[in-house]
Amino acid sequence: MNASSKERLVLLLILAYALVLRLLLWSQPLHEPANDEVEYITVARDLLDGRGWSFYDRYHWLRAPLYPLFLAASWGLAGDDGWPRATRALHLAALPNILLSVLSVSLAYALTARLVNRRAALLAALITATLWTHATFASLYMSETLFTVLFQIGLLGLVQAGDRQPTAKRWLLIIAAGVALGLAALTRSLALLFLPIAAGWLAVHLHRQRSGLPHRPATPLLAAVVLLASAGAVIAPWTIRNYQAYGGFILIETGLSYNLWVFNEPHEDRETIHRILENISNPVERANDATERGLERLREDPMIIARKLWPNWVFLARIKPIQDRFLMESYYADVDLPLFVAALIFDDLLYVLIAFGAIVGLTHAVRLRRQALHTHQCCRLPVAPAILCLLWIGYAIATMLLTHGEARYRHFLFPALIPYAAWTFTALKRGAACFARGRVIAIAPLMGVFLWTVLTAYPWGWAVENLTRGSRALAGDVWMALGAPDRAADAYLSALAAKATPDGWLRLGAAHLARGDIERARVAYRAAWDASRAYYIASAHLGDLERSLGNLDEARRAFAGAYADEQRVLDWSWRMLGRNPPTSLDVGDGLDFGYVGGVYPAEELLSRQARWSAGRALLRLGGLDARAPVVLTLRLAAPHPNRPSIPVRICITGTCRQIEAHAGWRTYTLMVERRNTPALVEVHSPTFMAADGRRLGVIIDWAAMIPLTGRER
């Protein structure tokens, strides 16, 4: 096998590793949406349901459109699973984003091969595949992954267009780069003002090499114009749409107007600002108002700009334990030790190494004069592409410092940082011959400032606390797996001493149950519930225990919680509870958690406490140890607008029959074969869109499995 074949094989292995890592993270239960995800998911759902961009009629800003459209398309491909929050479909909708993330690894390889060399390209691909930021964002409903891929394509096209190319190919590369960067701007408008900078770089670079080209290309100025025109042609339809919809000019989004007011020391608090903006229905007027208020504040105190530079630098450079760092089903839950340690190494530590390596690499790539540095020939780097990367890094950081910095925004810097970090790490193998001592000394202060920022802003207490708690909880889990609940309980108590969390109490309760100590388990579960009344998993565990003990009123109170989201209690209980289901089920009575799925929270419906289905309701009913046939009895209603009845398909462990459900209550009886195990009943129905945005199928009030006696037969 020659060197080229080996390189391709290694790249394929890296891509496979990237895919497996991302699928492993994705395979956990659907994480709780956080940050911008809530907005993106809502807008995508509106687009699928035909409500267009109505979300932004009452929001702080108008968002760039491409990612909501991408998410809506992904969600549409996943289908509608007939679940209240389309849980499974939404989970599947992340798969196209995961494929994009793997594509980003391949693009990192191609970009590094062009910016640096092929030896560093494989390492850059491996870094991109492993970096926890990229791996977790692949499963998040956020725009960062799509932006990264489009920006990488645009950057690669620009760099290749600057090479010595045949004229026709050069024009194609310039157009492709413009289209990709235009699409990137439609994903995150951060790229918008970089377009003229990129066009200027292209013009200067082509001018400098023009005389040495075998074919005289068109003028460098024309190349810059074509790049901008290609990007503009992509952006223009959205701008025109905005003018037609709102009667004013919005190029892409209005986030800059919002930032101008909110992040320049306004006199109003954030809640007041949001209330003011959300009361302005037209995004153009909303943006104009926010812009004017922000500029007025800056005119009052121009030094705001200077005061915000260092805090925004800290916000950008620091390591912050944000909610979506671990893809948790609930952010009240504990992060298990292996996942926590993996993030410390492959997110925090790797980020610092990338930053250091990139600073060294870029410093050795850029030189103001034509002569090369006194380094080994194989270590030398192309100058012009490095200048383009530095222009992007400097522009992006300056934009964030002047507007608003967040740790996750450095995601946009990695496409330009990772190639030069990979060069530094591969050059270390060759020793001092690849490095200019004077340049390393010159950048030492910059590296010191960066390291000082990271170390002083790092949440050391959070890290130590979670490592201590996680290691003790892991020891308890091992003892539980080995069948030693007494030792597990001791370990869990030690973990609680390090940090008391709802999950810590739940673990202790499970250990007490395994020991047969019901009363102590009850105390532990109640402690978990008291620790966070909004933690629906604690509510469900306590309710399930109280129900099993016959304390029905206590069980109802626990399942209801104080602040717990009943829909989340329903969905989680369906997956994790439901042992020993009853033969009859009063749907909506507050004790059906774990036995019903695909339904909405209980409410008073047609004079009964019942639940709407979302199109595919699931019921667990206990099996009957009887020789006689069994009858399934269901009480349903289907008050659909303008429809006296609807077809409903009822399936019992694979056997399906169809009935007609009517607007009023009716009881339906179906004969089924004798079963000695719990039965799964599915109720499939058409849905309609309610005024509150829910998809409603049928109302379910009661279900039972009843054996037939000889007389009834």
XYZ file of C-alpha atoms in Angstrom:
713
model
C 0.000 0.000 0.000
C 1.506 3.356 -1.059
C 1.564 6.483 1.092
C -1.473 8.026 -0.597
C -3.588 4.913 -0.028
C -2.535 4.728 3.608
C -3.458 8.378 4.059
C -6.937 7.798 2.605
C -7.421 4.759 4.822
C -6.430 6.708 7.932
C -8.787 9.523 6.941
C -11.654 7.048 6.513
C -10.926 5.615 9.958
C -10.978 9.130 11.456
C -14.301 9.862 9.759
C -15.730 6.578 11.047
C -14.501 7.443 14.547
C -16.113 10.886 14.291
C -19.419 9.344 13.231
C -19.392 6.715 15.989
C -18.550 9.290 18.683
C -21.362 11.574 17.563
C -23.872 8.740 17.324
C -22.934 7.549 20.816
C -23.615 11.011 22.228
C -26.830 11.290 20.200
C -28.081 7.842 21.274
C -28.826 9.104 24.776
C -32.436 10.162 25.455
C -33.348 13.410 23.758
C -31.603 16.216 25.638
C -33.449 19.136 27.158
C -33.354 22.094 24.732
C -31.402 25.086 26.033
C -30.182 28.486 24.867
C -31.098 29.227 21.226
C -32.426 25.696 20.681
C -35.839 26.604 22.069
C -36.196 29.377 19.496
C -34.934 27.296 16.576
C -37.197 24.349 17.422
C -40.238 26.605 17.758
C -39.585 28.346 14.431
C -38.955 25.026 12.655
C -42.250 23.671 14.016
C -44.031 26.812 12.805
C -42.542 26.369 9.340
C -43.670 22.746 9.206
C -47.170 23.641 10.364
C -47.571 26.413 7.811
C -47.283 29.364 10.197
C -44.202 30.719 8.452
C -42.044 33.163 10.386
C -44.856 34.283 12.709
C -42.664 33.599 15.763
C -40.711 36.772 15.009
C -43.815 38.933 15.081
C -43.477 38.903 18.865
C -39.792 38.238 19.565
C -36.774 40.408 20.395
C -35.189 40.075 16.952
C -35.504 38.550 13.498
C -33.105 35.636 13.131
C -31.076 34.581 10.068
C -33.237 32.056 8.195
C -31.057 29.225 6.931
C -30.714 27.067 10.035
C -34.460 27.115 10.924
C -35.146 26.046 7.330
C -32.516 23.297 7.598
C -33.981 22.055 10.895
C -37.527 22.149 9.517
C -36.419 20.076 6.516
C -34.618 17.585 8.777
C -37.655 17.344 11.040
C -39.955 16.915 8.055
C -37.828 14.023 6.777
C -38.049 12.383 10.208
C -41.852 12.499 10.002
C -44.475 12.968 12.690
C -44.336 10.293 15.382
C -47.727 11.117 16.900
C -46.137 12.150 20.187
C -46.995 15.385 22.007
C -43.584 16.925 21.417
C -42.746 14.780 18.389
C -39.968 13.435 20.614
C -38.694 10.639 18.409
C -38.997 12.694 15.208
C -37.149 15.617 16.771
C -34.446 13.237 17.966
C -34.060 11.816 14.441
C -33.953 15.351 13.036
C -30.446 15.715 14.514
C -29.028 13.041 12.177
C -28.508 15.375 9.172
C -26.642 17.739 11.492
C -24.471 14.832 12.644
C -23.626 14.044 9.017
C -22.705 17.700 8.527
C -20.418 17.479 11.546
C -18.635 14.477 10.026
C -18.355 16.387 6.744
C -16.708 19.174 8.733
C -13.984 16.721 9.754
C -13.306 15.938 6.102
C -13.262 19.642 5.255
C -10.804 20.289 8.086
C -8.516 17.744 6.445
C -8.835 19.362 2.999
C -8.429 22.892 4.361
C -5.364 21.994 6.419
C -3.768 20.209 3.471
C -4.060 23.463 1.532
C -3.252 25.915 4.333
C -0.393 23.930 5.855
C 0.605 20.512 4.511
C -0.734 16.977 4.210
C 1.182 15.739 7.250
C -0.755 18.088 9.486
C -4.052 17.453 7.673
C -4.697 14.057 9.269
C -3.993 15.444 12.721
C -6.348 18.374 12.058
C -9.067 15.921 11.056
C -8.480 13.921 14.241
C -8.616 17.072 16.397
C -11.854 18.181 14.711
C -13.350 14.723 15.184
C -12.401 14.606 18.869
C -13.039 18.181 19.999
C -16.018 17.879 22.355
C -17.427 21.191 21.171
C -17.895 19.817 17.663
C -19.051 16.394 18.862
C -21.795 17.707 21.155
C -22.970 20.496 18.855
C -23.654 17.842 16.231
C -26.636 16.743 18.355
C -27.758 20.242 19.327
C -30.445 22.153 17.458
C -28.098 25.086 16.944
C -26.673 26.793 13.861
C -22.972 26.395 14.670
C -22.384 23.132 12.772
C -24.102 24.306 9.587
C -22.210 27.612 9.726
C -18.880 25.841 10.241
C -19.356 23.606 7.189
C -20.416 26.480 4.935
C -17.587 28.700 6.162
C -15.023 25.913 5.655
C -16.258 25.461 2.068
C -16.063 29.196 1.470
C -12.584 29.463 2.971
C -11.337 26.468 0.973
C -12.756 27.925 -2.247
C -11.106 31.286 -1.575
C -7.698 29.769 -0.884
C -7.843 27.545 -3.955
C -8.991 30.466 -6.108
C -5.845 32.261 -4.980
C -3.709 29.397 -6.306
C -2.373 29.286 -9.826
C -5.445 27.951 -11.608
C -6.761 27.890 -15.177
C -8.983 30.923 -15.673
C -12.284 29.029 -15.983
C -11.638 26.982 -12.864
C -10.628 30.098 -10.934
C -13.947 31.779 -11.731
C -15.870 28.692 -10.665
C -13.962 28.613 -7.384
C -14.620 32.305 -6.746
C -18.346 31.880 -7.421
C -18.518 28.767 -5.224
C -16.703 30.588 -2.412
C -19.093 33.529 -2.678
C -22.151 31.283 -2.590
C -20.835 29.340 0.424
C -19.952 32.502 2.355
C -23.330 34.007 1.471
C -25.072 30.930 2.819
C -22.879 31.098 5.927
C -24.042 34.696 6.434
C -27.660 33.521 6.093
C -26.882 31.057 8.886
C -25.034 33.460 11.208
C -24.745 37.061 10.087
C -21.283 37.223 11.685
C -19.915 36.326 8.237
C -21.639 39.250 6.503
C -19.101 42.016 7.102
C -16.256 39.581 6.499
C -17.301 39.371 2.841
C -15.670 42.701 1.817
C -12.575 41.764 3.839
C -12.347 38.444 1.981
C -12.896 40.207 -1.342
C -10.100 42.653 -0.521
C -7.756 39.807 0.374
C -8.550 38.029 -2.892
C -7.923 41.146 -4.953
C -4.579 41.890 -3.285
C -3.423 38.279 -3.490
C -4.300 37.944 -7.180
C -2.640 41.252 -7.940
C 0.618 40.153 -6.271
C 0.827 36.894 -8.218
C -0.733 38.099 -11.450
C 2.496 38.564 -13.362
C 3.625 35.014 -12.692
C 0.497 33.238 -13.914
C 0.698 31.193 -17.138
C -2.730 32.524 -18.182
C -3.477 36.168 -17.604
C -6.622 36.207 -15.453
C -9.294 38.877 -15.319
C -8.464 41.849 -13.156
C -8.212 41.247 -9.388
C -10.858 43.919 -8.882
C -13.301 41.973 -11.061
C -12.587 38.831 -9.030
C -13.511 40.694 -5.833
C -16.706 41.970 -7.447
C -17.694 38.459 -8.590
C -17.129 37.099 -5.082
C -19.358 39.786 -3.556
C -21.965 39.422 -6.309
C -22.145 35.646 -5.777
C -22.692 36.109 -2.049
C -25.168 38.915 -2.678
C -27.189 36.790 -5.089
C -27.689 34.234 -2.303
C -28.609 36.816 0.333
C -30.847 39.002 -1.853
C -34.004 36.789 -1.896
C -34.229 36.907 1.902
C -33.668 40.681 1.924
C -36.387 41.165 -0.677
C -38.714 38.919 1.304
C -38.115 41.027 4.420
C -38.907 44.236 2.548
C -42.131 42.781 1.188
C -43.160 41.370 4.571
C -42.233 44.310 6.803
C -42.050 47.328 4.517
C -38.455 48.146 5.421
C -34.853 47.104 4.892
C -33.474 44.140 6.859
C -30.502 42.623 5.061
C -30.456 39.367 7.064
C -31.388 39.740 10.734
C -31.807 42.322 13.496
C -29.551 40.786 16.143
C -27.052 43.659 15.899
C -29.766 46.171 16.839
C -30.718 44.052 19.833
C -27.076 43.745 20.923
C -26.564 47.477 20.512
C -29.172 48.144 23.183
C -28.897 45.150 25.509
C -25.102 44.936 25.785
C -24.229 48.618 26.186
C -25.122 49.118 29.844
C -28.782 50.039 29.286
C -30.757 51.778 32.002
C -33.485 49.132 31.676
C -33.177 45.534 32.884
C -33.258 42.645 30.394
C -36.858 41.689 31.149
C -38.066 45.247 30.535
C -36.156 45.457 27.249
C -37.681 42.194 26.058
C -41.156 43.350 26.998
C -40.708 46.628 25.105
C -39.365 44.904 21.985
C -41.953 42.130 22.005
C -44.731 44.722 22.030
C -43.501 46.019 18.640
C -44.904 43.652 16.035
C -42.925 44.897 13.015
C -39.261 43.719 13.058
C -38.135 46.831 11.144
C -39.661 49.184 13.700
C -38.387 46.965 16.521
C -34.830 47.079 15.137
C -34.984 50.835 14.600
C -36.157 51.386 18.170
C -33.441 49.153 19.627
C -30.775 50.821 17.474
C -31.832 54.315 18.517
C -31.885 53.411 22.219
C -28.467 51.769 21.968
C -26.914 54.716 20.149
C -28.482 57.126 22.616
C -26.833 55.228 25.464
C -23.460 55.335 23.688
C -23.810 59.073 23.121
C -24.442 59.486 26.843
C -21.341 57.471 27.752
C -18.927 56.605 24.898
C -16.564 54.890 27.364
C -18.971 51.940 27.482
C -17.124 50.576 24.437
C -13.793 50.614 26.268
C -15.254 49.144 29.461
C -16.790 46.162 27.693
C -13.631 44.999 25.880
C -12.011 43.083 28.734
C -15.232 41.483 30.078
C -16.141 40.344 26.572
C -12.638 38.925 26.129
C -13.073 36.932 29.329
C -16.530 35.756 28.209
C -15.055 34.583 24.911
C -11.841 32.981 26.165
C -13.033 31.404 29.406
C -14.284 27.880 29.928
C -17.877 27.960 31.107
C -20.003 24.938 32.145
C -23.019 25.851 29.994
C -26.178 23.737 30.062
C -25.813 22.047 26.691
C -22.235 20.927 27.341
C -23.271 17.371 28.226
C -26.482 16.715 26.227
C -28.456 15.915 29.375
C -32.071 14.790 29.337
C -32.592 17.160 32.257
C -30.134 19.797 33.411
C -31.017 18.983 37.016
C -29.446 15.548 36.498
C -25.912 14.588 37.518
C -23.217 14.182 34.888
C -21.662 10.736 35.214
C -17.923 10.659 35.829
C -16.784 9.200 32.447
C -18.709 11.865 30.537
C -17.460 14.616 32.834
C -13.799 13.566 32.520
C -14.113 13.223 28.743
C -15.355 16.836 28.534
C -12.519 18.084 30.765
C -9.926 16.483 28.496
C -11.427 16.797 25.021
C -13.137 20.146 25.489
C -11.282 22.217 28.093
C -7.720 20.916 27.743
C -7.898 20.393 23.990
C -9.252 23.916 23.490
C -6.253 25.399 25.326
C -3.837 23.262 23.286
C -5.518 24.318 20.028
C -5.255 27.979 20.993
C -1.563 27.708 21.918
C -0.719 25.675 18.831
C -2.596 28.050 16.523
C -0.857 31.124 17.951
C 2.549 29.521 17.336
C 1.604 28.271 13.860
C 0.112 31.537 12.636
C 3.069 33.488 14.010
C 5.437 31.359 11.946
C 3.254 31.571 8.831
C 2.936 35.339 8.584
C 5.890 37.460 7.529
C 5.925 40.965 6.164
C 8.860 40.477 3.820
C 9.293 37.875 1.134
C 12.275 36.114 2.659
C 11.499 32.958 4.601
C 12.175 32.435 8.258
C 15.314 30.526 9.133
C 13.452 27.286 9.592
C 13.661 23.884 7.973
C 12.267 23.888 4.412
C 9.599 21.274 5.190
C 8.267 23.426 8.048
C 7.566 26.547 5.999
C 3.997 27.750 5.611
C 2.209 29.637 2.800
C 1.831 33.284 3.767
C -1.293 34.497 1.954
C -3.717 31.835 3.314
C -2.441 32.494 6.832
C -3.174 36.206 6.386
C -6.725 35.332 5.307
C -7.176 33.194 8.433
C -5.764 35.959 10.629
C -8.151 38.444 9.034
C -11.074 36.177 9.934
C -9.851 35.563 13.479
C -9.169 39.250 14.088
C -12.486 40.324 12.560
C -14.528 37.748 14.514
C -12.846 38.500 17.847
C -13.170 42.264 17.333
C -16.867 41.864 16.508
C -17.444 39.847 19.658
C -15.487 42.251 21.855
C -17.442 45.225 20.544
C -20.846 43.567 20.739
C -21.218 40.486 22.897
C -18.867 37.617 23.740
C -19.784 34.067 24.739
C -17.647 30.975 25.177
C -19.565 29.066 22.507
C -18.813 31.784 19.934
C -15.226 30.560 19.642
C -16.773 27.679 17.696
C -16.547 30.024 14.696
C -12.770 30.414 15.144
C -11.850 26.724 15.107
C -11.860 26.296 11.281
C -8.967 28.796 11.121
C -7.243 27.753 14.357
C -7.128 23.955 14.072
C -5.007 23.758 10.854
C -2.216 25.856 12.389
C -2.439 24.062 15.716
C -1.979 20.787 13.806
C 1.103 22.250 12.100
C 2.617 23.155 15.453
C 2.001 19.692 16.921
C 3.467 17.892 13.884
C 6.410 20.312 13.746
C 7.297 19.459 17.341
C 8.509 16.084 16.065
C 11.229 17.870 14.126
C 12.389 19.810 17.142
C 13.776 23.340 17.190
C 14.536 23.336 13.459
C 10.893 24.269 12.682
C 10.619 27.177 15.106
C 12.084 30.667 15.145
C 13.155 31.418 18.708
C 12.598 35.142 18.334
C 8.968 34.675 17.292
C 8.238 32.238 20.106
C 9.620 34.767 22.591
C 7.616 37.573 20.964
C 4.293 35.764 21.333
C 4.953 34.627 24.910
C 3.085 37.638 26.411
C 0.013 36.931 24.256
C 0.041 33.281 25.290
C 0.488 34.336 28.901
C -2.542 36.655 28.776
C -4.657 33.898 27.243
C -3.543 31.305 29.791
C -4.045 33.722 32.678
C -7.586 34.456 31.454
C -8.461 30.779 31.218
C -6.934 29.790 34.547
C -8.362 32.673 36.573
C -11.839 32.316 35.033
C -11.920 28.524 35.204
C -14.625 27.087 37.527
C -12.193 25.080 39.665
C -14.682 24.504 42.475
C -17.229 23.120 40.025
C -14.663 20.752 38.510
C -13.335 19.445 41.854
C -16.833 19.069 43.281
C -18.075 17.075 40.291
C -14.969 14.906 40.122
C -15.294 14.032 43.811
C -19.027 13.419 43.658
C -18.783 11.557 40.358
C -16.028 9.189 41.509
C -17.941 8.250 44.665
C -21.213 7.819 42.766
C -19.413 5.627 40.220
C -18.096 3.461 43.056
C -21.667 3.083 44.303
C -22.852 2.107 40.825
C -20.155 -0.577 40.665
C -21.206 -1.981 44.052
C -24.842 -2.041 42.890
C -23.826 -3.927 39.743
C -21.933 -6.419 41.900
C -25.000 -6.998 44.080
C -23.706 -5.226 47.190
C -26.356 -2.548 47.980
C -25.032 -1.968 51.518
C -21.653 -0.864 50.194
C -23.362 1.047 47.404
C -25.414 2.981 49.971
C -22.235 3.958 51.820
C -20.653 5.179 48.588
C -23.764 7.168 47.672
C -23.814 8.791 51.100
C -20.196 9.806 50.557
C -21.132 11.282 47.156
C -23.939 13.263 48.784
C -21.449 14.610 51.311
C -19.347 15.946 48.419
C -22.366 17.496 46.717
C -26.019 16.882 47.527
C -27.985 16.508 44.289
C -31.401 15.069 43.419
C -29.763 12.212 41.501
C -27.557 11.461 44.490
C -30.652 10.969 46.645
C -32.299 8.872 43.926
C -29.271 6.604 43.770
C -29.352 6.209 47.539
C -33.073 5.419 47.408
C -32.469 2.712 44.800
C -29.782 1.164 47.025
C -32.179 1.126 49.998
C -34.849 -0.517 47.846
C -32.351 -3.191 46.815
C -31.658 -3.774 50.522
C -35.393 -4.073 51.195
C -35.448 -0.956 53.388
C -38.614 0.660 52.017
C -38.872 3.425 54.598
C -35.321 4.699 54.034
C -35.867 4.525 50.278
C -38.970 6.651 50.706
C -37.029 9.208 52.758
C -34.294 9.366 50.099
C -36.768 9.771 47.241
C -38.592 12.507 49.126
C -35.252 14.260 49.721
C -34.622 14.159 45.967
C -38.075 15.615 45.356
C -37.554 18.338 47.976
C -34.138 19.214 46.525
C -35.743 20.271 43.235
C -39.484 20.258 42.761
C -38.978 20.999 39.054
C -36.934 17.815 38.519
C -39.526 15.572 36.921
C -37.448 12.401 37.300
C -37.500 12.815 41.087
C -41.273 13.438 40.952
C -41.801 10.286 38.912
C -39.639 8.076 41.165
C -41.360 9.238 44.332
C -44.813 8.935 42.785
C -44.063 5.422 41.564
C -42.873 4.332 45.015
C -45.871 5.842 46.811
C -48.210 4.224 44.275
C -46.633 0.824 44.826
C -47.124 1.250 48.590
C -50.808 2.087 48.134
C -50.411 5.715 49.223
C -52.504 6.988 46.339
C -52.990 10.596 47.466
C -49.269 10.930 48.178
C -48.522 9.412 44.784
C -50.771 11.934 43.022
C -49.071 14.827 44.791
C -45.627 13.501 43.914
C -46.424 12.899 40.248
C -47.941 16.384 40.010
C -44.891 17.982 41.659
C -44.762 21.636 42.573
C -43.109 22.994 39.409
C -42.545 19.826 37.381
C -43.649 19.812 33.751
C -46.353 17.140 33.593
C -45.576 16.418 29.948
C -42.001 15.549 30.853
C -43.204 13.400 33.761
C -45.498 11.564 31.345
C -42.846 10.996 28.685
C -40.101 9.932 31.083
C -42.417 7.665 33.082
C -43.537 5.917 29.914
C -39.935 5.023 29.102
C -38.694 4.175 32.574
C -41.653 3.071 34.724
C -44.754 0.998 34.001
C -43.876 -2.201 35.861
C -46.828 -4.460 36.722
C -49.505 -2.390 34.981
C -53.110 -2.710 36.166
C -55.790 -4.543 34.190
C -57.919 -1.372 34.226
C -56.678 2.164 33.803
C -58.406 5.424 34.666
C -56.643 7.739 32.223
C -56.004 11.181 33.670
C -56.632 10.319 37.322
C -53.088 11.291 38.341
C -51.952 7.692 38.838
C -51.542 6.583 35.207
C -47.921 7.708 34.811
C -45.856 4.942 33.257
C -48.952 3.315 31.807
C -49.833 5.972 29.189
C -47.727 7.517 26.443
C -48.315 9.785 23.480
C -50.859 11.840 25.447
C -51.081 15.351 26.857
C -51.468 16.452 30.490
C -54.826 15.633 32.050
C -57.631 18.185 31.916
C -61.385 18.438 32.366
C -62.817 17.248 29.048
C -66.502 16.584 28.385
C -67.184 16.502 32.145
C -64.440 13.945 32.801
C -60.782 14.104 33.821
C -59.095 12.631 30.750
C -56.254 13.103 28.281
C -56.019 14.080 24.630
C -53.844 11.877 22.465
C -51.368 13.356 19.963
C -52.277 10.898 17.217
C -50.642 7.759 18.571
C -51.526 6.971 22.170
C -49.995 3.991 23.970
C -51.498 2.169 26.939
C -50.006 -0.560 29.107
C -52.527 -2.944 30.608
C -51.868 -5.925 32.832
C -52.045 -9.420 31.470
C -54.655 -11.895 32.653
C -53.892 -15.455 33.618
C -57.131 -16.955 32.414
C -58.288 -19.624 30.004
C -61.102 -17.444 28.723
C -60.801 -14.909 25.922
C -60.145 -11.308 26.898
C -62.072 -8.186 25.992
C -60.446 -4.764 25.643
C -62.786 -1.970 26.701
C -62.020 1.641 25.763
C -63.959 4.835 26.455
C -63.117 7.450 23.816
C -64.385 10.714 22.370
C -63.284 12.587 19.248
C -64.747 16.108 19.166
C -63.008 17.198 15.946
C -64.102 20.472 14.331
C -66.614 19.936 11.522
C -66.357 16.142 11.737
C -69.058 14.048 13.418
C -66.737 11.019 13.540
C -63.207 9.963 12.652
C -61.601 6.574 11.886
C -59.503 5.207 14.746
C -57.211 2.203 14.469
C -56.665 0.213 17.660
C -53.767 -2.244 17.799
C -53.097 -4.748 20.574
C -49.578 -6.186 20.394
C -49.667 -6.225 16.615
C -53.321 -7.064 15.915
C -55.245 -4.036 14.601
C -58.922 -3.185 14.130
C -60.654 -0.002 13.033
C -63.569 1.781 14.697
C -65.407 5.061 14.244
C -64.927 7.467 17.155
C -67.620 10.118 17.660
C -67.718 13.555 19.240
C -69.313 12.304 22.450
C -68.220 9.590 24.848
C -68.610 6.028 23.599
C -67.364 2.751 24.958
C -65.766 0.344 22.490
C -65.262 -3.366 23.106
C -62.829 -5.507 21.167
C -62.164 -9.216 21.535
C -58.507 -10.166 21.869
C -56.715 -13.434 22.360
C -55.892 -14.543 25.900
C -52.688 -13.022 27.230
C -50.688 -13.779 30.348
C -48.300 -10.835 29.891
C -48.850 -7.040 29.869
C -50.525 -5.848 26.702
C -49.525 -2.800 24.665
C -52.535 -0.986 23.236
C -52.013 1.597 20.479
C -54.691 4.118 19.525
C -53.983 5.702 16.130
C -56.123 8.605 14.964
C -56.070 11.636 12.665
C -55.281 14.928 14.371
C -56.287 18.564 14.103
C -54.380 21.678 15.109
C -55.771 23.311 18.242
C -55.580 27.035 18.908
C -52.719 26.464 21.384
C -50.609 24.716 18.733
C -51.173 21.157 19.955
C -52.012 18.336 17.551
C -55.059 16.618 19.048
C -56.313 13.140 18.213
C -58.871 11.501 20.525
C -59.770 11.891 24.194
C -59.100 8.761 26.260
C -60.912 8.325 29.542
C -60.685 4.680 30.504
C -59.313 1.331 29.367
C -59.483 -2.205 30.761
C -58.728 -5.824 29.974
C -61.655 -7.991 31.099
C -61.774 -11.825 30.863
C -64.972 -13.292 29.480
C -66.786 -15.896 31.537
C -68.432 -18.934 29.991
C -71.846 -17.326 30.266
C -70.683 -14.153 28.470
C -69.247 -16.238 25.688
